[in-house]
Structures are given as C-alpha cells and as structure tokens.
GROMACS .gro file of C-alpha atoms in nm:
model
  372
    1MET     CA    1  -1.123   1.957   0.834
    2ASN     CA    2  -1.419   1.728   0.898
    3THR     CA    3  -1.700   1.704   0.664
    4ARG     CA    4  -2.057   1.711   0.732
    5ARG     CA    5  -2.075   1.340   0.619
    6ASP     CA    6  -1.805   1.317   0.903
    7PHE     CA    7  -1.999   1.498   1.156
    8LEU     CA    8  -2.297   1.274   1.095
    9LYS     CA    9  -2.153   0.967   1.150
   10LYS     CA   10  -1.952   1.058   1.399
   11ALA     CA   11  -2.277   1.194   1.580
   12GLY     CA   12  -2.525   0.858   1.583
   13LEU     CA   13  -2.860   0.900   1.668
   14ALA     CA   14  -2.769   0.815   2.063
   15SER     CA   15  -2.608   1.220   2.070
   16LEU     CA   16  -2.919   1.329   1.831
   17ALA     CA   17  -3.128   1.225   2.157
   18LEU     CA   18  -2.897   1.355   2.443
   19GLN     CA   19  -2.923   1.671   2.194
   20LEU     CA   20  -3.283   1.691   2.173
   21ALA     CA   21  -3.331   1.634   2.507
   22PRO     CA   22  -3.191   2.000   2.666
   23VAL     CA   23  -3.365   2.136   2.352
   24LEU     CA   24  -3.692   2.038   2.470
   25SER     CA   25  -3.643   2.178   2.781
   26TRP     CA   26  -3.509   2.529   2.650
   27ALA     CA   27  -3.820   2.561   2.503
   28ASP     CA   28  -4.074   2.571   2.796
   29ARG     CA   29  -4.226   2.222   2.693
   30PRO     CA   30  -4.334   1.985   2.845
   31VAL     CA   31  -4.296   1.664   2.602
   32ALA     CA   32  -4.013   1.411   2.717
   33ALA     CA   33  -3.735   1.348   2.471
   34LYS     CA   34  -3.918   1.042   2.341
   35ALA     CA   35  -4.161   1.238   2.207
   36VAL     CA   36  -3.992   1.322   1.940
   37ASN     CA   37  -3.708   0.997   1.903
   38GLU     CA   38  -4.082   0.795   1.932
   39GLY     CA   39  -4.365   0.787   1.731
   40ARG     CA   40  -4.424   0.741   1.297
   41VAL     CA   41  -4.144   0.814   1.086
   42LEU     CA   42  -4.251   1.093   0.890
   43ARG     CA   43  -4.155   0.999   0.509
   44VAL     CA   44  -4.026   1.316   0.281
   45ALA     CA   45  -4.016   1.316  -0.115
   46ILE     CA   46  -3.757   1.613  -0.112
   47MET     CA   47  -3.878   1.859  -0.458
   48GLY     CA   48  -3.529   1.994  -0.576
   49LEU     CA   49  -3.218   1.865  -0.608
   50GLY     CA   50  -2.966   2.143  -0.545
   51SER     CA   51  -2.740   2.225  -0.244
   52TYR     CA   52  -2.951   2.296   0.012
   53GLY     CA   53  -3.205   2.012  -0.040
   54THR     CA   54  -2.828   1.792  -0.040
   55ARG     CA   55  -2.791   1.929   0.307
   56VAL     CA   56  -3.139   1.793   0.378
   57ALA     CA   57  -3.129   1.517   0.290
   58GLU     CA   58  -2.783   1.498   0.455
   59ALA     CA   59  -2.887   1.542   0.809
   60MET     CA   60  -3.163   1.328   0.759
   61LEU     CA   61  -2.958   1.053   0.754
   62SER     CA   62  -2.911   1.109   1.125
   63CYS     CA   63  -3.266   1.146   1.187
   64THR     CA   64  -3.472   0.857   1.455
   65ARG     CA   65  -3.800   1.015   1.328
   66ALA     CA   66  -3.821   1.195   0.931
   67LYS     CA   67  -3.671   0.975   0.628
   68LEU     CA   68  -3.585   1.074   0.317
   69VAL     CA   69  -3.819   0.850   0.069
   70GLY     CA   70  -3.851   0.990  -0.238
   71VAL     CA   71  -3.754   1.260  -0.514
   72ILE     CA   72  -3.830   1.528  -0.718
   73SER     CA   73  -3.649   1.688  -1.011
   74GLY     CA   74  -3.621   1.792  -1.296
   75THR     CA   75  -3.234   1.665  -1.343
   76PRO     CA   76  -3.229   1.281  -1.484
   77SER     CA   77  -2.887   1.230  -1.357
   78LYS     CA   78  -3.001   1.407  -1.029
   79ILE     CA   79  -3.288   1.222  -0.949
   80THR     CA   80  -3.027   0.884  -1.057
   81ASP     CA   81  -2.744   1.008  -0.828
   82TRP     CA   82  -2.992   1.043  -0.543
   83GLN     CA   83  -3.147   0.670  -0.575
   84SER     CA   84  -2.787   0.527  -0.577
   85ARG     CA   85  -2.667   0.768  -0.296
   86TYR     CA   86  -3.022   0.729  -0.021
   87GLY     CA   87  -3.160   0.367  -0.153
   88ILE     CA   88  -3.415   0.565  -0.290
   89PRO     CA   89  -3.684   0.347  -0.510
   90GLU     CA   90  -3.764   0.417  -0.878
   91LYS     CA   91  -4.175   0.436  -0.770
   92ASN     CA   92  -4.057   0.713  -0.543
   93CYS     CA   93  -3.976   0.900  -0.792
   94TYR     CA   94  -4.076   1.240  -0.961
   95ASN     CA   95  -3.990   1.496  -1.232
   96TYR     CA   96  -4.179   1.845  -1.236
   97GLU     CA   97  -4.504   1.738  -1.564
   98ASN     CA   98  -4.560   1.375  -1.355
   99PHE     CA   99  -4.511   1.448  -0.979
  100ASP     CA  100  -4.842   1.520  -0.913
  101ALA     CA  101  -4.865   1.174  -0.888
  102ILE     CA  102  -4.774   1.073  -0.560
  103LYS     CA  103  -5.143   1.112  -0.471
  104ASP     CA  104  -5.137   0.750  -0.588
  105ASN     CA  105  -4.832   0.648  -0.335
  106PRO     CA  106  -4.901   0.569   0.048
  107ASP     CA  107  -4.529   0.533   0.155
  108ILE     CA  108  -4.489   0.975   0.099
  109ASP     CA  109  -4.633   1.115   0.371
  110ALA     CA  110  -4.516   1.497   0.259
  111VAL     CA  111  -4.332   1.687  -0.006
  112TYR     CA  112  -4.050   1.949   0.155
  113ILE     CA  113  -3.983   2.215  -0.163
  114ILE     CA  114  -3.647   2.378  -0.160
  115THR     CA  115  -3.703   2.517  -0.534
  116PRO     CA  116  -3.633   2.921  -0.617
  117ASN     CA  117  -3.928   3.088  -0.455
  118ALA     CA  118  -4.113   3.240  -0.730
  119LEU     CA  119  -4.185   2.867  -0.775
  120HIS     CA  120  -4.302   2.804  -0.484
  121HIS     CA  121  -4.676   2.877  -0.471
  122ASP     CA  122  -4.766   2.624  -0.753
  123GLN     CA  123  -4.547   2.366  -0.665
  124VAL     CA  124  -4.727   2.419  -0.328
  125ILE     CA  125  -5.056   2.436  -0.457
  126ARG     CA  126  -5.014   2.071  -0.650
  127VAL     CA  127  -4.874   1.879  -0.383
  128ALA     CA  128  -5.162   1.965  -0.172
  129LYS     CA  129  -5.412   1.902  -0.424
  130ALA     CA  130  -5.269   1.529  -0.427
  131GLY     CA  131  -5.309   1.583  -0.036
  132LYS     CA  132  -4.953   1.513   0.106
  133HIS     CA  133  -4.857   1.721   0.353
  134VAL     CA  134  -4.652   2.016   0.275
  135ILE     CA  135  -4.305   2.141   0.410
  136CYS     CA  136  -4.199   2.511   0.190
  137GLU     CA  137  -3.826   2.637   0.230
  138LYS     CA  138  -3.833   3.005   0.318
  139PRO     CA  139  -3.956   3.235   0.201
  140MET     CA  140  -4.272   3.059   0.165
  141ALA     CA  141  -4.361   3.312  -0.172
  142ILE     CA  142  -4.307   3.612  -0.361
  143ASN     CA  143  -4.553   3.835  -0.138
  144ALA     CA  144  -4.822   3.757   0.063
  145LYS     CA  145  -5.135   3.726  -0.184
  146LYS     CA  146  -4.942   3.428  -0.302
  147GLY     CA  147  -4.877   3.276   0.063
  148GLN     CA  148  -5.193   3.316   0.170
  149GLU     CA  149  -5.346   3.153  -0.135
  150MET     CA  150  -5.114   2.837  -0.117
  151ALA     CA  151  -5.188   2.805   0.314
  152ASP     CA  152  -5.529   2.862   0.164
  153ALA     CA  153  -5.516   2.539  -0.059
  154CYS     CA  154  -5.388   2.341   0.202
  155LYS     CA  155  -5.658   2.403   0.393
  156ALA     CA  156  -5.876   2.327   0.184
  157ALA     CA  157  -5.668   2.032   0.103
  158ASN     CA  158  -5.663   1.883   0.474
  159VAL     CA  159  -5.302   1.897   0.480
  160GLN     CA  160  -5.121   2.128   0.712
  161LEU     CA  161  -4.809   2.336   0.565
  162LEU     CA  162  -4.463   2.413   0.744
  163VAL     CA  163  -4.215   2.614   0.674
  164GLY     CA  164  -3.825   2.560   0.689
  165TYR     CA  165  -3.771   2.789   0.925
  166ARG     CA  166  -3.514   2.569   1.130
  167MET     CA  167  -3.383   2.854   1.346
  168HIS     CA  168  -3.693   2.778   1.573
  169PHE     CA  169  -3.511   2.460   1.669
  170GLU     CA  170  -3.199   2.623   1.722
  171PRO     CA  171  -3.119   2.580   2.134
  172LYS     CA  172  -2.897   2.926   2.134
  173THR     CA  173  -3.203   3.070   1.936
  174LEU     CA  174  -3.487   2.932   2.210
  175GLU     CA  175  -3.277   2.991   2.538
  176VAL     CA  176  -3.277   3.340   2.433
  177ILE     CA  177  -3.621   3.382   2.388
  178ARG     CA  178  -3.702   3.142   2.708
  179LYS     CA  179  -3.488   3.462   2.860
  180ARG     CA  180  -3.677   3.725   2.728
  181LYS     CA  181  -3.979   3.626   2.833
  182ALA     CA  182  -3.886   3.521   3.191
  183GLY     CA  183  -3.774   3.892   3.219
  184ASP     CA  184  -3.451   3.794   3.224
  185PHE     CA  185  -3.372   4.145   2.998
  186GLY     CA  186  -3.647   4.359   3.149
  187LYS     CA  187  -3.866   4.564   2.860
  188ILE     CA  188  -3.705   4.476   2.567
  189THR     CA  189  -3.592   4.872   2.386
  190PHE     CA  190  -3.407   4.769   2.079
  191PHE     CA  191  -3.333   4.440   1.833
  192GLN     CA  192  -3.046   4.491   1.561
  193GLY     CA  193  -3.008   4.239   1.256
  194LEU     CA  194  -2.724   4.197   1.028
  195CYS     CA  195  -2.713   3.970   0.757
  196GLY     CA  196  -2.548   3.976   0.428
  197PHE     CA  197  -2.295   3.793   0.193
  198THR     CA  198  -2.127   3.861  -0.168
  199ILE     CA  199  -2.284   3.667  -0.382
  200GLY     CA  200  -2.116   3.528  -0.661
  201ASP     CA  201  -2.194   3.375  -1.003
  202PRO     CA  202  -2.423   3.658  -1.148
  203THR     CA  203  -2.641   3.420  -1.339
  204GLN     CA  204  -2.776   3.207  -1.071
  205TRP     CA  205  -3.151   3.213  -0.994
  206ARG     CA  206  -3.158   3.415  -0.731
  207LEU     CA  207  -3.014   3.688  -0.885
  208ASN     CA  208  -3.294   3.608  -1.185
  209LYS     CA  209  -3.670   3.798  -1.029
  210GLN     CA  210  -3.857   3.612  -1.221
  211LEU     CA  211  -3.727   3.310  -1.011
  212SER     CA  212  -3.643   3.452  -0.722
  213GLY     CA  213  -3.903   3.752  -0.668
  214GLY     CA  214  -3.640   3.992  -0.567
  215GLY     CA  215  -3.254   4.066  -0.438
  216SER     CA  216  -3.142   3.962  -0.110
  217MET     CA  217  -3.455   4.059   0.131
  218MET     CA  218  -3.569   3.778  -0.048
  219ASP     CA  219  -3.300   3.528   0.026
  220ILE     CA  220  -3.109   3.630   0.334
  221GLY     CA  221  -3.297   3.937   0.460
  222ILE     CA  222  -3.586   3.720   0.576
  223TYR     CA  223  -3.350   3.608   0.871
  224ALA     CA  224  -3.300   3.933   1.001
  225VAL     CA  225  -3.736   4.004   0.922
  226ASN     CA  226  -3.811   3.702   1.123
  227GLY     CA  227  -3.560   3.703   1.377
  228ALA     CA  228  -3.693   4.063   1.441
  229ARG     CA  229  -3.996   3.930   1.552
  230TYR     CA  230  -3.962   3.656   1.746
  231MET     CA  231  -3.583   3.755   1.961
  232VAL     CA  232  -3.883   4.100   2.018
  233GLY     CA  233  -4.136   3.905   2.102
  234GLU     CA  234  -4.375   4.141   1.906
  235GLU     CA  235  -4.545   4.199   1.597
  236PRO     CA  236  -4.389   4.512   1.378
  237VAL     CA  237  -4.648   4.784   1.345
  238TRP     CA  238  -4.446   5.051   1.069
  239VAL     CA  239  -4.131   5.038   0.901
  240THR     CA  240  -3.936   5.226   0.726
  241ALA     CA  241  -3.659   5.150   0.431
  242GLN     CA  242  -3.351   5.245   0.194
  243GLU     CA  243  -3.233   5.067  -0.049
  244THR     CA  244  -2.818   5.145  -0.174
  245LYS     CA  245  -2.738   4.986  -0.540
  246THR     CA  246  -2.332   4.993  -0.632
  247ASP     CA  247  -2.384   4.765  -0.912
  248PRO     CA  248  -2.676   4.823  -1.121
  249VAL     CA  249  -2.519   4.542  -1.406
  250LYS     CA  250  -2.447   4.241  -1.168
  251PHE     CA  251  -2.867   4.362  -0.952
  252ARG     CA  252  -3.052   4.480  -1.209
  253GLU     CA  253  -3.418   4.644  -1.176
  254GLY     CA  254  -3.636   4.426  -0.905
  255ILE     CA  255  -3.324   4.301  -0.739
  256ASP     CA  256  -3.247   4.451  -0.428
  257GLU     CA  257  -2.851   4.507  -0.321
  258THR     CA  258  -2.840   4.621  -0.009
  259ILE     CA  259  -3.192   4.737   0.231
  260GLN     CA  260  -3.146   4.855   0.561
  261PHE     CA  261  -3.476   4.910   0.726
  262GLN     CA  262  -3.614   4.984   1.056
  263PHE     CA  263  -3.932   4.846   1.248
  264GLY     CA  264  -4.142   5.018   1.534
  265PHE     CA  265  -4.323   4.794   1.719
  266PRO     CA  266  -4.614   4.806   1.960
  267SER     CA  267  -4.454   4.840   2.279
  268GLY     CA  268  -4.189   5.105   2.171
  269ALA     CA  269  -3.915   4.885   2.142
  270VAL     CA  270  -3.733   4.928   1.782
  271ALA     CA  271  -3.584   4.742   1.517
  272SER     CA  272  -3.255   4.863   1.312
  273CYS     CA  273  -3.194   4.561   1.033
  274LEU     CA  274  -3.014   4.517   0.723
  275SER     CA  275  -2.989   4.316   0.458
  276THR     CA  276  -2.717   4.264   0.128
  277TYR     CA  277  -2.568   4.080  -0.138
  278HIS     CA  278  -2.244   4.295  -0.122
  279MET     CA  279  -2.113   4.301   0.258
  280ASN     CA  280  -1.938   3.920   0.413
  281TYR     CA  281  -1.939   3.861   0.773
  282LEU     CA  282  -2.274   3.928   0.861
  283ASP     CA  283  -2.460   3.743   1.064
  284LYS     CA  284  -2.507   3.872   1.412
  285PHE     CA  285  -2.890   3.969   1.560
  286PHE     CA  286  -2.891   4.203   1.914
  287LEU     CA  287  -3.113   4.207   2.138
  288ASN     CA  288  -3.089   4.476   2.445
  289GLY     CA  289  -3.328   4.518   2.687
  290GLU     CA  290  -3.357   4.758   3.033
  291LYS     CA  291  -3.223   4.477   3.274
  292GLY     CA  292  -2.982   4.288   3.045
  293TYR     CA  293  -2.877   4.182   2.662
  294ALA     CA  294  -2.840   3.878   2.394
  295GLU     CA  295  -2.565   3.876   2.112
  296MET     CA  296  -2.500   3.607   1.889
  297GLN     CA  297  -2.286   3.611   1.613
  298PRO     CA  298  -2.269   3.375   1.395
  299SER     CA  299  -2.693   3.384   1.445
  300THR     CA  300  -2.850   3.198   1.164
  301GLY     CA  301  -2.575   3.034   0.990
  302TYR     CA  302  -2.504   2.697   0.933
  303GLY     CA  303  -2.226   2.652   1.140
  304PRO     CA  304  -2.245   2.674   1.499
  305ILE     CA  305  -2.428   2.954   1.618
  306ILE     CA  306  -2.241   3.133   1.929
  307GLY     CA  307  -2.372   3.404   2.229
  308HIS     CA  308  -2.381   3.484   2.497
  309THR     CA  309  -2.586   3.779   2.771
  310ASN     CA  310  -2.535   3.988   3.007
  311ALA     CA  311  -2.488   3.692   3.206
  312GLY     CA  312  -2.256   3.516   3.015
  313GLU     CA  313  -2.156   3.245   2.744
  314LEU     CA  314  -2.489   3.015   2.569
  315THR     CA  315  -2.318   2.707   2.664
  316GLN     CA  316  -2.599   2.514   2.515
  317PRO     CA  317  -2.465   2.204   2.277
  318VAL     CA  318  -2.438   2.235   1.905
  319THR     CA  319  -2.698   2.072   1.688
  320ASN     CA  320  -2.772   1.981   1.347
  321HIS     CA  321  -2.991   2.251   1.226
  322GLN     CA  322  -3.212   2.025   1.000
  323THR     CA  323  -3.166   1.722   1.150
  324VAL     CA  324  -3.354   1.857   1.454
  325GLN     CA  325  -3.583   2.045   1.235
  326MET     CA  326  -3.700   1.716   1.057
  327ASP     CA  327  -3.744   1.538   1.381
  328GLU     CA  328  -3.927   1.817   1.516
  329MET     CA  329  -4.159   1.860   1.218
  330ALA     CA  330  -4.234   1.476   1.212
  331ALA     CA  331  -4.382   1.547   1.607
  332ILE     CA  332  -4.573   1.864   1.513
  333LEU     CA  333  -4.740   1.659   1.241
  334PHE     CA  334  -4.802   1.335   1.388
  335ASP     CA  335  -4.801   1.451   1.769
  336GLY     CA  336  -4.988   1.787   1.735
  337MET     CA  337  -4.672   1.905   1.922
  338GLN     CA  338  -4.692   2.336   1.905
  339PRO     CA  339  -4.331   2.517   1.927
  340VAL     CA  340  -4.243   2.783   2.070
  341VAL     CA  341  -4.242   2.998   1.772
  342PRO     CA  342  -4.453   2.893   1.461
  343ILE     CA  343  -4.356   2.734   1.167
  344ASP     CA  344  -4.657   2.728   0.970
  345GLY     CA  345  -4.776   2.947   0.660
  346GLN     CA  346  -4.927   3.187   0.840
  347GLU     CA  347  -4.659   3.262   1.032
  348ALA     CA  348  -4.442   3.232   0.714
  349ILE     CA  349  -4.729   3.512   0.606
  350ARG     CA  350  -4.691   3.731   0.839
  351ASP     CA  351  -4.288   3.687   0.738
  352LEU     CA  352  -4.417   3.804   0.322
  353LYS     CA  353  -4.645   4.126   0.478
  354VAL     CA  354  -4.314   4.271   0.675
  355ILE     CA  355  -4.120   4.186   0.344
  356ASP     CA  356  -4.445   4.406   0.132
  357ALA     CA  357  -4.362   4.630   0.343
  358ILE     CA  358  -3.997   4.653   0.342
  359TYR     CA  359  -4.063   4.685  -0.048
  360LEU     CA  360  -4.300   4.918  -0.062
  361ALA     CA  361  -4.099   5.158   0.216
  362ALA     CA  362  -3.806   5.180   0.003
  363LYS     CA  363  -4.003   5.232  -0.322
  364THR     CA  364  -4.161   5.520  -0.166
  365GLY     CA  365  -3.934   5.682   0.111
  366LYS     CA  366  -4.219   5.697   0.309
  367LYS     CA  367  -4.294   5.508   0.683
  368ILE     CA  368  -4.584   5.182   0.583
  369GLY     CA  369  -4.811   5.096   0.856
  370ILE     CA  370  -4.802   4.668   0.921
  371SER     CA  371  -5.121   4.494   1.046
  372ILE     CA  372  -5.062   4.144   1.064
   0.00000   0.00000   0.00000
C-alpha cells in the first residue's frame, strides 16, 4: 500500500497545479490558477504535534504557497524530531509557556492550532495578541460564547482568524454546491448527514470533557452540522435532538456517545443527521431536491471522496485536502481571495451556535429555535 509520503512525492508541484485549476473553476471564481500557485508564501508554525498536526505537516511538503517554518509543543522530543524531519530552525521552536515570544519573530506569519478543543480559546487569544494570523482546527471552541471571544480578540489585534474547514476546498464538494446553486437539483427538500466511527482508547483526550468539551458532536458531528449548512445553502432555524448512550462507563457524563439531530430551514427543507462514537462506516451525505439529488460516500474522510448525482458520477480529481487548504489559506490571507464557503471565525461561530442548540435540545427534549 502506498503511504501518504509516497503520494506526496509522486504528486509533485506540477500535479498540484493541475488539480488546483479545476478546483477554482468549480468554485465559480474568476481567479486564475496562478493566483494560488504564485505570490507570497504563508510561513506557518504548527501548535500541537499529534497525528493531525503530522498530517498537515506532510501535506505542506507539496504546497506552493504555504511552508512549515516553526513548531509549538509541550513535548521536547517531538520538537527535536520535527526539527530534523522538516528542517525547522531552533529559533522557530517554542513550548506552551513561551510561545508568546513569536511576536518578535518576523519569520512566522501564522500559527495553526491543532490542540484539544478546550485549549483553543486561550491559545488563539495569545497568538492574536502576539500579532500573528491564526488558523484553528474545528470545532473552533467548546461553545459559541468562547468562539465569539476568540473572534473579537483577533479583530482587536488586527489579525485574521481562519478555521480548518478542509472540505470547503474539496473538488467534488464544490461541484455539488455549484450544481445546487445552478438549480440542477431544483428546490432543496432534504439533507442527511451520517458521521461516526467506533472510538478506541478510553483514556484519550477526546473522551475527557475538560479537554474535548463534549463527545462525538465536538469531533465528528461538526461535519454533519457544517455539511447541512453548505449543502442546503441555508441556516437552520430550529433543531431537535436525541442522545443515546449504551456505555456510560466509557462515555461518562458530558461525553456524548450518539446524538441524532434534525434541522428545519427557512425554505421548508429539513435535515436528519447522526453523530456517533459507537458505529463504524458512517461517512455519508445525501442531498435531495425536487429535480435531482447528490450522494457522497465517503463524504468527509481524508481519502478519496466518492459521489454521484442523478446526472451521473462526480469525476473531479482527488486532491490532498490539507495541501489545497493551506495554499488556499495563503490566497485568503495575502490576496483577499473569498472562498465559496467561508472559513473564517464567524463561520465557526455559526456551527457552534448550532451545536449549542443541539446539546440543549438533547437535554430538554424540546425543539430549540436558532438565530444565526
């Protein structure tokens, strides 16, 4: 089996350029491919050197407009390893106590925060105060109130806040959005989002409420929440939800195992979604309209997205999500490029407002109104 590293090496810059050109056309953007492939390079320090941080770092090896130049970690051995693996100079290495000193480092433009959810709030604010652009993994915060505080801090510091919504640049996803906007599916009536897997190690941070802020909804569930919004093309106005817990030992108080939730939209469209840590093979989006449909499975995974509509298969090329995301983020930060679906702090706050409402609906058993 080919490894990610093998793929990145074989793909090369020429292949990436070819991939990005169609991505731009599906996004209905008049910007030429060279807008992504040329221009100022975004110099990034990654905070949090775990599995996803490593995935981003490996993907950035093929970026044309983004470069990994620094690290922030609480584990000295990881810093040493990344220094040798990615050629990171000592002066660009920090720990969680001293990273405020990046304000004096002109070689770092932005910090990508890839740490447990509950740590994002304080870390984003500290990076903003240091005068660096912020990229934060999703969910951006553990609730909408904290998310707004983060956005306010970035605005006050005159830095931009972006969130790692990699699916907003994925070619097949963009094609479905394009077709929906073009009216190919007619009036949208229904969306289904199924997101889940069976989680392993019970001691991991995702099952620790103090670090995660919740369970499956604060991890895999956000894909269904965000997907419902960009697939339907509207903001939900009400939500209902039901929580199911089969293992109260593994999934302690405050850690949701499975939540089913339903949305209503202003047009009358409805959505039915599921987020779980207790079932495998759940990675599916289905969008239905009066004139057609789109189905994607897998719909949000790291590997190839596979989908079709009533008109046939989606044939857009496979891209490395994180590679494209980082190059597009450079264009957003430096060129003022506007993505088809926003990836800024306000987009993240909208998701958090929905998640807050889902938790309240599950707790109370009531239909909860949403104002976004």
